């Protein structure tokens, strides 16, 4: 297709146009690079907020409430919900779609669910490309919701300016989270479902673990906000915390630094993807199959096989 971007149309936040660009980004890397090349100089104004945590913690409910609040304050908001997709259905969670449609029809809001397939972490290159599209379109805030289970929460910290980790009182989630490295990436915590039993205990235990950890930024105090997302309790406090963190980064000259680090990781990812593709283009399936048979027969080893192919690629 003709990939000449109509910047004015994008900036008018024409939703159908934005959707079309996103679909192209999702479909192939060639379109992505053409689109991002053209819009990139228009990005950088949006504030990107990562919301991560275990499944069912209330991330979507919190995001939904925050968006409603921001809309009431006349801000425009983009939401990218990255769902752990079943390889069988290939679609995002239905519940989220229904919930999101509530705000999705608002003129100043744009909601998109994305599958997390095809990437090891929760956030693929495509997600960040989509965030760029929404940024260039002029949305004031962009939310990135991802499930944090293991590796993926590390990725969200690479994509967001402010990262909030959502925990709930039950099931020792708080302790699990510390192990999973969520401590290092959280700019603040949200203890959601504070209406449930055990929330005080959970609060105290997160607080005490926080006091032992190495800080993300030396002068930044990582706080825990209690919320009951269902009825909106704590939502304004969460918003204020986002603003406080933004102010902290801005006044210390850290916004650019953080974004540079992100850019470095993003470029590395793009290079990996490119090299990987180039690499496998070089070999025909028959060569690969022959070598595999040799390895399985014990005539070669996986390391020898890999080295031979790398050598061939490099010459
Ligand atoms: N009791 C209680 N339930 C909540 C609260 N926030 C969300 N929920 C419910 O928890 C379930 C999972 O919420 P959801 O936002 O989809 O979680 P996500 O998987 O983290 O996005 C839903 O049924 C919500 O209605 C809360 O503060 N208290
Ligand atoms: Mg969700």
CSV table of C-alpha atoms and ligand atoms in Angstrom, one decimal:
chain,number,residue,atom,x,y,z
A,1,UNK,CA,0.0,0.0,0.0
A,2,UNK,CA,1.0,3.6,-0.3
A,3,UNK,CA,2.4,4.5,3.0
A,4,UNK,CA,2.5,8.3,2.8
A,5,UNK,CA,1.2,9.4,6.1
A,6,UNK,CA,-1.3,12.3,6.3
A,7,UNK,CA,0.1,14.0,9.4
A,8,UNK,CA,-2.8,16.5,9.7
A,9,UNK,CA,-5.3,13.7,9.6
A,10,UNK,CA,-3.4,11.8,12.2
A,11,UNK,CA,-3.2,14.9,14.4
A,12,UNK,CA,-6.9,15.5,14.1
A,13,UNK,CA,-7.2,12.1,15.8
A,14,UNK,CA,-9.3,10.6,13.2
A,15,UNK,CA,-9.9,7.3,14.8
A,16,UNK,CA,-10.5,5.3,11.6
A,17,UNK,CA,-7.2,6.6,10.2
A,18,UNK,CA,-5.4,5.8,13.4
A,19,UNK,CA,-6.9,2.3,13.4
A,20,UNK,CA,-5.7,1.8,9.9
A,21,UNK,CA,-2.2,2.8,10.7
A,22,UNK,CA,-2.2,0.5,13.7
A,23,UNK,CA,-3.4,-2.4,11.6
A,24,UNK,CA,-0.5,-1.9,9.2
A,25,UNK,CA,2.0,-1.8,12.1
A,26,UNK,CA,0.6,-5.0,13.4
A,27,UNK,CA,0.7,-6.7,10.0
A,28,UNK,CA,4.3,-6.2,8.9
A,29,UNK,CA,7.7,-4.7,9.8
A,30,UNK,CA,8.1,-3.0,6.5
A,31,UNK,CA,5.0,-0.8,7.1
A,32,UNK,CA,6.0,-0.2,10.6
A,33,UNK,CA,9.3,1.3,9.7
A,34,UNK,CA,7.8,3.4,6.9
A,35,UNK,CA,5.1,4.7,9.3
A,36,UNK,CA,7.4,5.3,12.3
A,37,UNK,CA,10.0,7.1,10.1
A,38,UNK,CA,7.4,9.6,9.0
A,39,UNK,CA,5.7,10.3,12.3
A,40,UNK,CA,8.6,10.0,14.7
A,41,UNK,CA,9.5,13.7,14.7
A,42,UNK,CA,5.9,14.3,15.9
A,43,UNK,CA,6.3,12.1,19.0
A,44,UNK,CA,7.5,12.9,22.5
A,45,UNK,CA,4.7,15.0,23.9
A,46,UNK,CA,2.6,12.2,25.4
A,47,UNK,CA,3.2,10.9,28.9
A,48,UNK,CA,3.3,7.1,28.8
A,49,UNK,CA,2.1,5.2,31.8
A,50,UNK,CA,2.7,1.5,32.3
A,51,UNK,CA,0.2,-0.4,34.4
A,52,UNK,CA,1.3,-3.9,35.2
A,53,UNK,CA,0.7,-6.7,37.7
A,54,UNK,CA,-0.8,-10.2,38.1
A,55,UNK,CA,-3.9,-11.2,36.1
A,56,UNK,CA,-7.1,-10.2,37.7
A,57,UNK,CA,-5.5,-7.6,40.0
A,58,UNK,CA,-7.7,-4.9,38.6
A,59,UNK,CA,-5.4,-3.3,36.0
A,60,UNK,CA,-8.1,-2.8,33.4
A,61,UNK,CA,-10.6,-1.5,36.0
A,62,UNK,CA,-8.0,1.0,37.3
A,63,UNK,CA,-7.1,2.1,33.8
A,64,UNK,CA,-10.8,2.5,32.9
A,65,UNK,CA,-11.4,4.7,36.0
A,66,UNK,CA,-8.2,6.8,35.3
A,67,UNK,CA,-9.3,7.3,31.7
A,68,UNK,CA,-12.7,8.5,32.8
A,69,UNK,CA,-11.2,10.9,35.3
A,70,UNK,CA,-8.7,12.3,32.7
A,71,UNK,CA,-11.5,12.7,30.2
A,72,UNK,CA,-13.5,14.7,32.8
A,73,UNK,CA,-10.4,17.0,33.1
A,74,UNK,CA,-10.5,17.5,29.3
A,75,UNK,CA,-7.4,15.4,28.6
A,76,UNK,CA,-7.2,13.1,25.7
A,77,UNK,CA,-6.1,9.5,26.4
A,78,UNK,CA,-4.9,6.5,24.4
A,79,UNK,CA,-5.0,3.0,25.9
A,80,UNK,CA,-3.1,-0.1,24.7
A,81,UNK,CA,-4.2,-3.2,26.5
A,82,UNK,CA,-1.8,-6.1,25.8
A,83,UNK,CA,-3.4,-9.3,26.6
A,84,UNK,CA,-1.8,-12.7,27.1
A,85,UNK,CA,-3.4,-14.2,24.2
A,86,UNK,CA,-4.4,-17.8,23.9
A,87,UNK,CA,-2.7,-19.2,20.8
A,88,UNK,CA,-6.0,-20.9,20.1
A,89,UNK,CA,-8.2,-17.9,19.8
A,90,UNK,CA,-5.7,-15.2,18.8
A,91,UNK,CA,-8.0,-12.6,20.2
A,92,UNK,CA,-7.9,-10.2,23.2
A,93,UNK,CA,-10.1,-10.9,26.2
A,94,UNK,CA,-13.7,-10.2,25.6
A,95,UNK,CA,-14.3,-8.7,29.0
A,96,UNK,CA,-11.8,-6.0,28.4
A,97,UNK,CA,-13.4,-5.2,25.0
A,98,UNK,CA,-16.7,-4.7,26.6
A,99,UNK,CA,-15.4,-2.6,29.4
A,100,UNK,CA,-13.2,-0.6,27.2
A,101,UNK,CA,-16.0,0.1,24.8
A,102,UNK,CA,-17.5,2.3,27.5
A,103,UNK,CA,-14.8,4.9,27.1
A,104,UNK,CA,-13.8,3.9,23.6
A,105,UNK,CA,-16.7,5.8,22.1
A,106,UNK,CA,-15.5,9.0,23.7
A,107,UNK,CA,-14.1,11.5,21.2
A,108,UNK,CA,-10.9,12.1,23.2
A,109,UNK,CA,-10.2,8.5,23.9
A,110,UNK,CA,-8.7,5.7,21.8
A,111,UNK,CA,-8.6,2.1,23.0
A,112,UNK,CA,-6.8,-0.7,21.4
A,113,UNK,CA,-6.3,-4.3,22.5
A,114,UNK,CA,-3.3,-6.1,21.2
A,115,UNK,CA,-2.2,-9.6,21.4
A,116,UNK,CA,1.2,-10.3,23.0
A,117,UNK,CA,2.0,-13.2,20.7
A,118,UNK,CA,5.3,-13.3,18.9
A,119,UNK,CA,7.3,-11.7,21.6
A,120,UNK,CA,8.9,-13.2,24.6
A,121,UNK,CA,8.0,-10.4,26.9
A,122,UNK,CA,4.6,-8.8,27.3
A,123,UNK,CA,5.4,-5.9,25.1
A,124,UNK,CA,6.5,-6.5,21.5
A,125,UNK,CA,8.1,-3.9,19.3
A,126,UNK,CA,4.7,-3.4,17.7
A,127,UNK,CA,3.2,-2.2,21.0
A,128,UNK,CA,5.8,0.6,21.2
A,129,UNK,CA,5.2,1.5,17.6
A,130,UNK,CA,1.5,1.8,18.3
A,131,UNK,CA,2.3,4.0,21.3
A,132,UNK,CA,4.3,6.2,18.9
A,133,UNK,CA,1.3,6.5,16.6
A,134,UNK,CA,-1.0,7.6,19.5
A,135,UNK,CA,1.7,10.0,20.7
A,136,UNK,CA,2.0,11.6,17.2
A,137,UNK,CA,-1.8,11.8,17.1
A,138,UNK,CA,-1.6,14.1,20.1
A,139,UNK,CA,-3.0,12.1,22.9
A,140,UNK,CA,-1.9,13.6,26.3
A,141,UNK,CA,-1.6,10.3,28.1
A,142,UNK,CA,-1.0,6.8,26.8
A,143,UNK,CA,-1.7,3.8,29.0
A,144,UNK,CA,0.0,0.5,28.4
A,145,UNK,CA,-1.6,-2.3,30.3
A,146,UNK,CA,0.3,-5.6,30.5
A,147,UNK,CA,0.2,-8.6,32.6
A,148,UNK,CA,3.3,-8.9,34.7
A,149,UNK,CA,4.2,-12.5,35.1
A,150,UNK,CA,7.9,-13.2,35.0
A,151,UNK,CA,9.8,-11.4,32.3
A,152,UNK,CA,7.2,-9.1,30.7
A,153,UNK,CA,7.1,-6.5,33.4
A,154,UNK,CA,10.7,-5.6,32.6
A,155,UNK,CA,9.6,-4.7,29.2
A,156,UNK,CA,6.9,-2.3,30.3
A,157,UNK,CA,9.4,-0.3,32.2
A,158,UNK,CA,11.3,0.1,29.0
A,159,UNK,CA,8.2,1.5,27.3
A,160,UNK,CA,6.7,3.8,29.9
A,161,UNK,CA,7.7,7.1,31.6
A,162,UNK,CA,5.9,6.1,34.8
A,163,UNK,CA,5.3,2.5,35.8
A,164,UNK,CA,2.7,1.5,38.3
A,165,UNK,CA,2.6,-2.1,39.6
A,166,UNK,CA,-0.8,-3.3,40.8
A,167,UNK,CA,-1.0,-5.8,43.6
A,168,UNK,CA,-3.9,-7.3,45.6
A,169,UNK,CA,-4.1,-8.5,49.2
A,170,UNK,CA,-4.5,-12.2,48.4
A,171,UNK,CA,-2.2,-15.1,47.8
A,172,UNK,CA,1.1,-13.6,48.7
A,173,UNK,CA,1.2,-11.7,45.5
A,174,UNK,CA,3.2,-9.0,47.1
A,175,UNK,CA,6.0,-11.3,48.0
A,176,UNK,CA,5.9,-13.0,44.6
A,177,UNK,CA,6.2,-9.6,43.0
A,178,UNK,CA,9.3,-8.8,44.9
A,179,UNK,CA,10.9,-12.0,43.6
A,180,UNK,CA,9.9,-11.3,40.1
A,181,UNK,CA,11.8,-8.1,40.1
A,182,UNK,CA,8.7,-5.9,40.1
A,183,UNK,CA,10.3,-3.9,42.9
A,184,UNK,CA,12.9,-2.5,40.6
A,185,UNK,CA,10.5,-1.3,37.9
A,186,UNK,CA,7.7,0.2,40.0
A,187,UNK,CA,7.7,4.0,40.3
A,188,UNK,CA,4.8,3.3,42.7
A,189,UNK,CA,2.5,0.5,43.8
A,190,UNK,CA,-1.2,0.3,43.8
A,191,UNK,CA,-2.7,-2.0,46.4
A,192,UNK,CA,-6.0,-2.7,44.7
A,193,UNK,CA,-9.0,-4.5,46.2
A,194,UNK,CA,-8.4,-2.8,49.5
A,195,UNK,CA,-12.0,-3.8,50.4
A,196,UNK,CA,-10.7,-7.3,50.8
A,197,UNK,CA,-9.5,-8.9,54.0
A,198,UNK,CA,-5.8,-8.8,54.6
A,199,UNK,CA,-5.2,-5.5,52.9
A,200,UNK,CA,-3.6,-3.9,55.9
A,201,UNK,CA,-1.2,-6.9,56.3
A,202,UNK,CA,-0.3,-6.7,52.6
A,203,UNK,CA,0.3,-3.0,52.9
A,204,UNK,CA,2.7,-3.4,55.8
A,205,UNK,CA,4.6,-6.3,54.2
A,206,UNK,CA,5.1,-4.4,50.9
A,207,UNK,CA,6.2,-1.4,52.8
A,208,UNK,CA,8.8,-3.3,54.8
A,209,UNK,CA,10.2,-5.0,51.7
A,210,UNK,CA,10.4,-1.6,50.0
A,211,UNK,CA,12.6,-0.4,52.8
A,212,UNK,CA,15.2,-3.0,51.9
A,213,UNK,CA,15.4,-2.6,48.2
A,214,UNK,CA,17.7,-0.7,46.0
A,215,UNK,CA,15.9,2.3,44.6
A,216,UNK,CA,15.2,3.0,41.0
A,217,UNK,CA,16.2,6.7,41.6
A,218,UNK,CA,18.0,7.7,44.7
A,219,UNK,CA,15.7,10.6,45.6
A,220,UNK,CA,12.4,9.0,44.7
A,221,UNK,CA,10.3,7.6,47.4
A,222,UNK,CA,8.3,4.6,46.1
A,223,UNK,CA,4.8,4.8,47.7
A,224,UNK,CA,1.9,2.4,47.9
A,225,UNK,CA,-1.6,3.7,47.1
A,226,UNK,CA,-4.6,1.8,48.3
A,227,UNK,CA,-7.5,1.6,45.9
A,228,UNK,CA,-10.8,0.0,45.4
A,229,UNK,CA,-11.0,0.5,41.6
A,230,UNK,CA,-14.5,-0.8,41.3
A,231,UNK,CA,-15.9,2.2,43.1
A,232,UNK,CA,-13.3,4.7,42.1
A,233,UNK,CA,-11.6,4.9,45.5
A,234,UNK,CA,-7.9,6.0,45.2
A,235,UNK,CA,-8.2,6.9,41.5
A,236,UNK,CA,-7.5,10.6,42.0
A,237,UNK,CA,-4.6,9.7,44.3
A,238,UNK,CA,-3.2,7.5,41.6
A,239,UNK,CA,-3.5,10.3,39.1
A,240,UNK,CA,-1.8,12.7,41.5
A,241,UNK,CA,1.1,10.2,42.0
A,242,UNK,CA,1.6,10.0,38.2
A,243,UNK,CA,1.8,13.8,38.1
A,244,UNK,CA,4.2,13.9,41.1
A,245,UNK,CA,6.4,11.4,39.4
A,246,UNK,CA,6.4,13.3,36.1
A,247,UNK,CA,7.3,16.5,38.0
A,248,UNK,CA,10.1,14.6,39.8
A,249,UNK,CA,11.6,13.3,36.5
A,250,UNK,CA,11.2,16.7,34.8
A,251,UNK,CA,12.7,18.8,37.5
A,252,UNK,CA,15.7,16.5,37.7
A,253,UNK,CA,16.3,16.3,34.0
A,254,UNK,CA,15.6,12.6,34.0
A,255,UNK,CA,12.9,12.4,31.4
A,256,UNK,CA,15.3,12.5,28.5
A,257,UNK,CA,17.8,10.2,30.1
A,258,UNK,CA,15.1,7.6,30.7
A,259,UNK,CA,13.9,7.9,27.2
A,260,UNK,CA,17.4,7.5,25.8
A,261,UNK,CA,17.8,4.3,27.6
A,262,UNK,CA,14.5,3.1,26.2
A,263,UNK,CA,15.5,4.1,22.7
A,264,UNK,CA,18.7,2.1,23.1
A,265,UNK,CA,16.8,-1.0,24.0
A,266,UNK,CA,14.3,-0.4,21.3
A,267,UNK,CA,17.0,-0.1,18.6
A,268,UNK,CA,18.6,-3.3,19.9
A,269,UNK,CA,15.3,-5.1,19.5
A,270,UNK,CA,14.8,-3.8,16.0
A,271,UNK,CA,18.3,-4.9,15.0
A,272,UNK,CA,17.8,-8.3,16.5
A,273,UNK,CA,14.6,-8.7,14.5
A,274,UNK,CA,16.3,-7.5,11.3
A,275,UNK,CA,19.3,-9.7,11.7
A,276,UNK,CA,17.3,-12.7,12.6
A,277,UNK,CA,15.2,-12.3,9.5
A,278,UNK,CA,18.2,-11.7,7.3
A,279,UNK,CA,20.0,-14.7,8.8
A,280,UNK,CA,17.3,-17.2,8.1
A,281,UNK,CA,16.7,-15.9,4.6
A,282,UNK,CA,20.2,-17.2,3.8
A,283,UNK,CA,19.5,-20.8,4.3
A,284,UNK,CA,17.4,-23.2,2.3
A,285,UNK,CA,15.2,-25.5,4.2
A,286,UNK,CA,16.9,-28.6,2.7
A,287,UNK,CA,20.3,-27.6,4.2
A,288,UNK,CA,18.7,-27.0,7.6
A,289,UNK,CA,16.9,-30.4,7.5
A,290,UNK,CA,20.1,-32.2,6.4
A,291,UNK,CA,22.0,-30.7,9.3
A,292,UNK,CA,19.3,-31.5,11.8
A,293,UNK,CA,19.4,-35.2,10.7
A,294,UNK,CA,23.2,-35.2,11.3
A,295,UNK,CA,22.9,-33.7,14.8
A,296,UNK,CA,20.2,-36.2,15.8
A,297,UNK,CA,22.4,-39.0,14.5
A,298,UNK,CA,25.2,-37.8,16.6
A,299,UNK,CA,27.5,-36.7,13.7
A,300,UNK,CA,27.4,-33.1,14.7
A,301,UNK,CA,26.4,-31.0,17.7
A,302,UNK,CA,24.0,-28.0,18.0
A,303,UNK,CA,26.9,-25.7,18.7
A,304,UNK,CA,28.9,-26.9,15.7
A,305,UNK,CA,25.7,-26.5,13.6
A,306,UNK,CA,25.1,-23.0,14.8
A,307,UNK,CA,28.7,-21.9,14.4
A,308,UNK,CA,28.8,-23.3,10.8
A,309,UNK,CA,25.7,-21.3,9.9
A,310,UNK,CA,26.9,-18.1,11.6
A,311,UNK,CA,30.2,-18.4,9.7
A,312,UNK,CA,28.4,-18.8,6.4
A,313,UNK,CA,26.2,-15.8,7.2
A,314,UNK,CA,29.2,-13.6,8.1
A,315,UNK,CA,31.2,-14.5,4.9
B,1,LIG,N1,-13.4,-6.5,45.3
B,1,LIG,C1,-12.8,-5.8,44.3
B,1,LIG,N2,-12.9,-6.3,43.0
B,1,LIG,C2,-12.3,-5.6,42.1
B,1,LIG,C3,-11.6,-4.3,42.4
B,1,LIG,N3,-11.1,-3.9,41.2
B,1,LIG,C4,-11.4,-4.7,40.2
B,1,LIG,N4,-12.1,-5.8,40.7
B,1,LIG,C5,-12.6,-6.9,40.0
B,1,LIG,O1,-11.6,-7.8,39.7
B,1,LIG,C6,-11.8,-8.5,38.5
B,1,LIG,C7,-10.6,-8.3,37.6
B,1,LIG,O2,-10.4,-7.0,37.2
B,1,LIG,P1,-9.6,-6.6,35.9
B,1,LIG,O3,-9.6,-5.1,35.9
B,1,LIG,O4,-10.2,-7.2,34.7
B,1,LIG,O5,-8.2,-7.1,36.2
B,1,LIG,P2,-6.9,-7.2,35.3
B,1,LIG,O6,-6.8,-8.6,34.8
B,1,LIG,O7,-5.8,-6.9,36.2
B,1,LIG,O8,-7.1,-6.2,34.2
B,1,LIG,C8,-13.0,-7.9,37.9
B,1,LIG,O9,-14.1,-8.7,38.1
B,1,LIG,C9,-13.2,-6.6,38.6
B,1,LIG,O10,-14.5,-6.1,38.7
B,1,LIG,C10,-11.6,-3.9,43.7
B,1,LIG,O11,-11.0,-2.9,44.1
B,1,LIG,N5,-12.2,-4.7,44.6
B,2,LIG,MG1,-6.9,-6.5,32.0
